[in-house]
């Protein structure tokens, strides 16, 4: 990944984290499975992530390509507007959470989640030009958001068990399984990306001067970013079943680090190969 593409990679990661965390937290909040303190902590985490994403987007100049990687610069302004809408909804959601207005916070969380999906859709349109399809790029970003946001929010929820042993185990079990399901979707996207070539000729040989199968970054992405966290998610689920919440939380800590590393590698490979792995 070149220095020129780094701001785009960072932007993708921040948007995925913020949107995925909001959707994941709102899903369990709407079902009444988490505490108000957890929602407050989650909201206080999401808004700064979204603001950092907005800051990263300011550095983008609307160029048509990054060292041979074509961009659809016409989508940059709509993306920024959608991101501002997400930030606004997330900020109002934060206020509602701090005031413990349950119905308002669930509604605003749902609105922010929808705006977040729109933001990801426009971000996919911005960077999807060389990939095998826009749909593939969009699913890649949505799955990345689910994995990153899910791992972060599940890890945070684990801390509530460390202060109260009376909380039910089902939310942690379900969170771990959702992270695992998102990783499975990511794995399917990776397989499709390997089988279907990029639309821009030459990009598939750009990284390290070798094809994707011979690229060590690709195998690190698969091993560290998919297989390892999938194993950790299964172990966290098993630990939650026997109420080993300290173990489950520790496993999710490691899983979060692994999926972050995997997403960094994936976005680096995107801008050097044109493949949404």
PDB file of C-alpha atoms in Angstrom, residues 32-199:
ATOM      1  CA  UNK A  32     -33.387  -4.966  25.545  1.00  0.00           C
ATOM      2  CA  UNK A  33     -30.389  -7.261  26.041  1.00  0.00           C
ATOM      3  CA  UNK A  34     -27.812  -4.679  27.135  1.00  0.00           C
ATOM      4  CA  UNK A  35     -27.599  -2.102  29.908  1.00  0.00           C
ATOM      5  CA  UNK A  36     -27.894   1.669  29.606  1.00  0.00           C
ATOM      6  CA  UNK A  37     -24.303   2.059  30.802  1.00  0.00           C
ATOM      7  CA  UNK A  38     -23.073  -0.100  27.944  1.00  0.00           C
ATOM      8  CA  UNK A  39     -25.021   1.952  25.402  1.00  0.00           C
ATOM      9  CA  UNK A  40     -23.552   5.160  26.833  1.00  0.00           C
ATOM     10  CA  UNK A  41     -20.023   3.759  26.584  1.00  0.00           C
ATOM     11  CA  UNK A  42     -20.674   2.534  23.060  1.00  0.00           C
ATOM     12  CA  UNK A  43     -22.084   5.876  21.941  1.00  0.00           C
ATOM     13  CA  UNK A  44     -19.109   7.690  23.485  1.00  0.00           C
ATOM     14  CA  UNK A  45     -16.847   5.433  21.418  1.00  0.00           C
ATOM     15  CA  UNK A  46     -18.717   5.669  18.125  1.00  0.00           C
ATOM     16  CA  UNK A  47     -18.982   9.460  17.824  1.00  0.00           C
ATOM     17  CA  UNK A  48     -15.189  10.054  18.067  1.00  0.00           C
ATOM     18  CA  UNK A  49     -14.607   7.288  15.500  1.00  0.00           C
ATOM     19  CA  UNK A  50     -17.050   8.984  13.131  1.00  0.00           C
ATOM     20  CA  UNK A  51     -15.412  12.376  13.702  1.00  0.00           C
ATOM     21  CA  UNK A  52     -12.002  10.865  12.942  1.00  0.00           C
ATOM     22  CA  UNK A  53     -13.475   9.455   9.729  1.00  0.00           C
ATOM     23  CA  UNK A  54     -14.724  12.924   8.777  1.00  0.00           C
ATOM     24  CA  UNK A  55     -11.273  14.341   9.496  1.00  0.00           C
ATOM     25  CA  UNK A  56      -9.710  11.671   7.293  1.00  0.00           C
ATOM     26  CA  UNK A  57     -12.142  12.467   4.481  1.00  0.00           C
ATOM     27  CA  UNK A  58     -11.057  16.115   4.500  1.00  0.00           C
ATOM     28  CA  UNK A  59      -7.601  15.046   3.310  1.00  0.00           C
ATOM     29  CA  UNK A  60      -9.058  13.497   0.148  1.00  0.00           C
ATOM     30  CA  UNK A  61      -8.643  15.780  -2.836  1.00  0.00           C
ATOM     31  CA  UNK A  62     -11.078  14.325  -5.362  1.00  0.00           C
ATOM     32  CA  UNK A  63      -8.398  12.913  -7.659  1.00  0.00           C
ATOM     33  CA  UNK A  64      -9.357  10.355 -10.317  1.00  0.00           C
ATOM     34  CA  UNK A  65      -6.688   7.792  -9.498  1.00  0.00           C
ATOM     35  CA  UNK A  66      -4.073   6.745  -6.946  1.00  0.00           C
ATOM     36  CA  UNK A  67      -0.930   5.469  -8.647  1.00  0.00           C
ATOM     37  CA  UNK A  68      -2.928   3.599 -11.280  1.00  0.00           C
ATOM     38  CA  UNK A  69      -5.904   2.736  -9.071  1.00  0.00           C
ATOM     39  CA  UNK A  70      -8.940   4.542 -10.575  1.00  0.00           C
ATOM     40  CA  UNK A  71     -11.416   6.316  -8.313  1.00  0.00           C
ATOM     41  CA  UNK A  72     -14.952   7.535  -9.009  1.00  0.00           C
ATOM     42  CA  UNK A  73     -14.325  11.015  -7.615  1.00  0.00           C
ATOM     43  CA  UNK A  74     -17.901  12.107  -8.406  1.00  0.00           C
ATOM     44  CA  UNK A  75     -19.047  10.111  -5.354  1.00  0.00           C
ATOM     45  CA  UNK A  76     -16.758  11.896  -2.904  1.00  0.00           C
ATOM     46  CA  UNK A  77     -19.104  14.798  -2.110  1.00  0.00           C
ATOM     47  CA  UNK A  78     -22.210  12.586  -1.672  1.00  0.00           C
ATOM     48  CA  UNK A  79     -20.124  10.334   0.584  1.00  0.00           C
ATOM     49  CA  UNK A  80     -19.045  13.267   2.734  1.00  0.00           C
ATOM     50  CA  UNK A  81     -22.639  14.466   3.060  1.00  0.00           C
ATOM     51  CA  UNK A  82     -23.825  11.004   4.082  1.00  0.00           C
ATOM     52  CA  UNK A  83     -20.998  10.775   6.612  1.00  0.00           C
ATOM     53  CA  UNK A  84     -22.050  14.120   8.094  1.00  0.00           C
ATOM     54  CA  UNK A  85     -25.604  12.798   8.345  1.00  0.00           C
ATOM     55  CA  UNK A  86     -24.339   9.728  10.177  1.00  0.00           C
ATOM     56  CA  UNK A  87     -22.307  11.898  12.555  1.00  0.00           C
ATOM     57  CA  UNK A  88     -25.354  14.061  13.257  1.00  0.00           C
ATOM     58  CA  UNK A  89     -27.578  11.069  14.001  1.00  0.00           C
ATOM     59  CA  UNK A  90     -24.873   9.412  16.126  1.00  0.00           C
ATOM     60  CA  UNK A  91     -24.383  12.628  18.095  1.00  0.00           C
ATOM     61  CA  UNK A  92     -28.095  12.991  18.845  1.00  0.00           C
ATOM     62  CA  UNK A  93     -28.158   9.295  19.750  1.00  0.00           C
ATOM     63  CA  UNK A  94     -25.343   9.976  22.225  1.00  0.00           C
ATOM     64  CA  UNK A  95     -27.378  12.741  23.871  1.00  0.00           C
ATOM     65  CA  UNK A  96     -30.431  10.466  24.116  1.00  0.00           C
ATOM     66  CA  UNK A  97     -28.301   7.689  25.621  1.00  0.00           C
ATOM     67  CA  UNK A  98     -26.764  10.006  28.218  1.00  0.00           C
ATOM     68  CA  UNK A  99     -30.248  11.204  29.187  1.00  0.00           C
ATOM     69  CA  UNK A 100     -31.462   7.575  29.261  1.00  0.00           C
ATOM     70  CA  UNK A 101     -34.304   8.170  26.804  1.00  0.00           C
ATOM     71  CA  UNK A 102     -34.617   4.527  25.773  1.00  0.00           C
ATOM     72  CA  UNK A 103     -37.127   4.767  22.919  1.00  0.00           C
ATOM     73  CA  UNK A 104     -35.355   7.778  21.438  1.00  0.00           C
ATOM     74  CA  UNK A 105     -31.927   6.149  21.615  1.00  0.00           C
ATOM     75  CA  UNK A 106     -33.154   2.973  19.898  1.00  0.00           C
ATOM     76  CA  UNK A 107     -34.899   4.966  17.161  1.00  0.00           C
ATOM     77  CA  UNK A 108     -31.915   7.250  16.641  1.00  0.00           C
ATOM     78  CA  UNK A 109     -29.570   4.268  16.672  1.00  0.00           C
ATOM     79  CA  UNK A 110     -31.612   2.666  13.900  1.00  0.00           C
ATOM     80  CA  UNK A 111     -31.612   5.912  11.892  1.00  0.00           C
ATOM     81  CA  UNK A 112     -27.858   6.276  12.338  1.00  0.00           C
ATOM     82  CA  UNK A 113     -27.352   2.658  11.267  1.00  0.00           C
ATOM     83  CA  UNK A 114     -29.331   3.208   8.062  1.00  0.00           C
ATOM     84  CA  UNK A 115     -27.377   6.387   7.320  1.00  0.00           C
ATOM     85  CA  UNK A 116     -24.207   4.421   8.021  1.00  0.00           C
ATOM     86  CA  UNK A 117     -25.136   1.800   5.439  1.00  0.00           C
ATOM     87  CA  UNK A 118     -25.788   4.596   2.921  1.00  0.00           C
ATOM     88  CA  UNK A 119     -22.373   6.040   3.778  1.00  0.00           C
ATOM     89  CA  UNK A 120     -20.720   2.668   3.161  1.00  0.00           C
ATOM     90  CA  UNK A 121     -22.626   2.301  -0.122  1.00  0.00           C
ATOM     91  CA  UNK A 122     -21.302   5.656  -1.347  1.00  0.00           C
ATOM     92  CA  UNK A 123     -17.796   4.822  -0.132  1.00  0.00           C
ATOM     93  CA  UNK A 124     -17.986   1.562  -2.083  1.00  0.00           C
ATOM     94  CA  UNK A 125     -18.992   3.522  -5.190  1.00  0.00           C
ATOM     95  CA  UNK A 126     -15.947   5.758  -4.707  1.00  0.00           C
ATOM     96  CA  UNK A 127     -13.419   2.898  -4.683  1.00  0.00           C
ATOM     97  CA  UNK A 128     -15.163   0.119  -6.654  1.00  0.00           C
ATOM     98  CA  UNK A 129     -14.065   1.088 -10.181  1.00  0.00           C
ATOM     99  CA  UNK A 130     -11.283  -1.532 -10.572  1.00  0.00           C
ATOM    100  CA  UNK A 131     -12.976  -4.322  -8.590  1.00  0.00           C
ATOM    101  CA  UNK A 132     -14.903  -7.200 -10.132  1.00  0.00           C
ATOM    102  CA  UNK A 133     -18.217  -5.528  -9.250  1.00  0.00           C
ATOM    103  CA  UNK A 134     -19.737  -2.759  -7.171  1.00  0.00           C
ATOM    104  CA  UNK A 135     -21.837  -5.344  -5.329  1.00  0.00           C
ATOM    105  CA  UNK A 136     -18.712  -7.228  -4.313  1.00  0.00           C
ATOM    106  CA  UNK A 137     -17.094  -4.063  -2.995  1.00  0.00           C
ATOM    107  CA  UNK A 138     -20.233  -3.110  -1.073  1.00  0.00           C
ATOM    108  CA  UNK A 139     -20.586  -6.535   0.538  1.00  0.00           C
ATOM    109  CA  UNK A 140     -16.885  -6.417   1.424  1.00  0.00           C
ATOM    110  CA  UNK A 141     -17.359  -3.100   3.249  1.00  0.00           C
ATOM    111  CA  UNK A 142     -20.566  -4.220   4.965  1.00  0.00           C
ATOM    112  CA  UNK A 143     -18.947  -7.459   6.129  1.00  0.00           C
ATOM    113  CA  UNK A 144     -15.892  -5.527   7.300  1.00  0.00           C
ATOM    114  CA  UNK A 145     -18.143  -3.188   9.271  1.00  0.00           C
ATOM    115  CA  UNK A 146     -19.957  -6.126  10.858  1.00  0.00           C
ATOM    116  CA  UNK A 147     -16.702  -7.847  11.829  1.00  0.00           C
ATOM    117  CA  UNK A 148     -14.947  -4.759  13.192  1.00  0.00           C
ATOM    118  CA  UNK A 149     -17.988  -3.266  14.902  1.00  0.00           C
ATOM    119  CA  UNK A 150     -19.107  -6.634  16.215  1.00  0.00           C
ATOM    120  CA  UNK A 151     -15.716  -7.517  17.678  1.00  0.00           C
ATOM    121  CA  UNK A 152     -15.374  -4.087  19.308  1.00  0.00           C
ATOM    122  CA  UNK A 153     -18.869  -4.003  20.803  1.00  0.00           C
ATOM    123  CA  UNK A 154     -18.761  -7.639  21.949  1.00  0.00           C
ATOM    124  CA  UNK A 155     -15.417  -7.034  23.652  1.00  0.00           C
ATOM    125  CA  UNK A 156     -16.829  -3.945  25.378  1.00  0.00           C
ATOM    126  CA  UNK A 157     -19.921  -5.842  26.510  1.00  0.00           C
ATOM    127  CA  UNK A 158     -17.702  -8.477  28.081  1.00  0.00           C
ATOM    128  CA  UNK A 159     -16.533  -5.904  30.621  1.00  0.00           C
ATOM    129  CA  UNK A 160     -20.047  -5.598  32.037  1.00  0.00           C
ATOM    130  CA  UNK A 161     -19.946  -9.246  33.082  1.00  0.00           C
ATOM    131  CA  UNK A 162     -16.759  -8.533  35.017  1.00  0.00           C
ATOM    132  CA  UNK A 163     -18.643  -6.097  37.262  1.00  0.00           C
ATOM    133  CA  UNK A 164     -21.942  -7.995  37.554  1.00  0.00           C
ATOM    134  CA  UNK A 165     -22.378 -11.753  37.583  1.00  0.00           C
ATOM    135  CA  UNK A 166     -26.156 -11.466  37.290  1.00  0.00           C
ATOM    136  CA  UNK A 167     -26.260 -10.543  33.609  1.00  0.00           C
ATOM    137  CA  UNK A 168     -27.611 -13.267  31.289  1.00  0.00           C
ATOM    138  CA  UNK A 169     -25.106 -15.148  29.163  1.00  0.00           C
ATOM    139  CA  UNK A 170     -27.221 -15.106  25.980  1.00  0.00           C
ATOM    140  CA  UNK A 171     -26.122 -11.665  24.674  1.00  0.00           C
ATOM    141  CA  UNK A 172     -22.445 -12.658  24.765  1.00  0.00           C
ATOM    142  CA  UNK A 173     -23.216 -15.979  23.081  1.00  0.00           C
ATOM    143  CA  UNK A 174     -25.170 -14.233  20.332  1.00  0.00           C
ATOM    144  CA  UNK A 175     -22.557 -11.504  19.858  1.00  0.00           C
ATOM    145  CA  UNK A 176     -19.804 -14.088  19.431  1.00  0.00           C
ATOM    146  CA  UNK A 177     -21.881 -16.008  16.895  1.00  0.00           C
ATOM    147  CA  UNK A 178     -22.680 -12.835  14.936  1.00  0.00           C
ATOM    148  CA  UNK A 179     -18.976 -12.002  14.715  1.00  0.00           C
ATOM    149  CA  UNK A 180     -18.362 -15.545  13.463  1.00  0.00           C
ATOM    150  CA  UNK A 181     -21.152 -15.215  10.871  1.00  0.00           C
ATOM    151  CA  UNK A 182     -19.700 -11.919   9.607  1.00  0.00           C
ATOM    152  CA  UNK A 183     -16.290 -13.579   9.256  1.00  0.00           C
ATOM    153  CA  UNK A 184     -17.885 -16.358   7.193  1.00  0.00           C
ATOM    154  CA  UNK A 185     -19.414 -13.739   4.875  1.00  0.00           C
ATOM    155  CA  UNK A 186     -16.004 -12.087   4.583  1.00  0.00           C
ATOM    156  CA  UNK A 187     -14.459 -15.440   3.683  1.00  0.00           C
ATOM    157  CA  UNK A 188     -17.023 -15.910   0.893  1.00  0.00           C
ATOM    158  CA  UNK A 189     -16.205 -12.433  -0.458  1.00  0.00           C
ATOM    159  CA  UNK A 190     -12.490 -13.282  -0.397  1.00  0.00           C
ATOM    160  CA  UNK A 191     -13.097 -16.497  -2.361  1.00  0.00           C
ATOM    161  CA  UNK A 192     -15.126 -14.594  -4.968  1.00  0.00           C
ATOM    162  CA  UNK A 193     -12.429 -11.925  -5.209  1.00  0.00           C
ATOM    163  CA  UNK A 194      -9.810 -14.599  -5.862  1.00  0.00           C
ATOM    164  CA  UNK A 195     -11.926 -16.294  -8.537  1.00  0.00           C
ATOM    165  CA  UNK A 196     -13.106 -13.122 -10.293  1.00  0.00           C
ATOM    166  CA  UNK A 197     -10.383 -10.864 -11.746  1.00  0.00           C
ATOM    167  CA  UNK A 198     -10.136  -7.119 -11.272  1.00  0.00           C
ATOM    168  CA  UNK A 199     -11.593  -5.014 -14.087  1.00  0.00           C
TER     169      UNK A 199
END
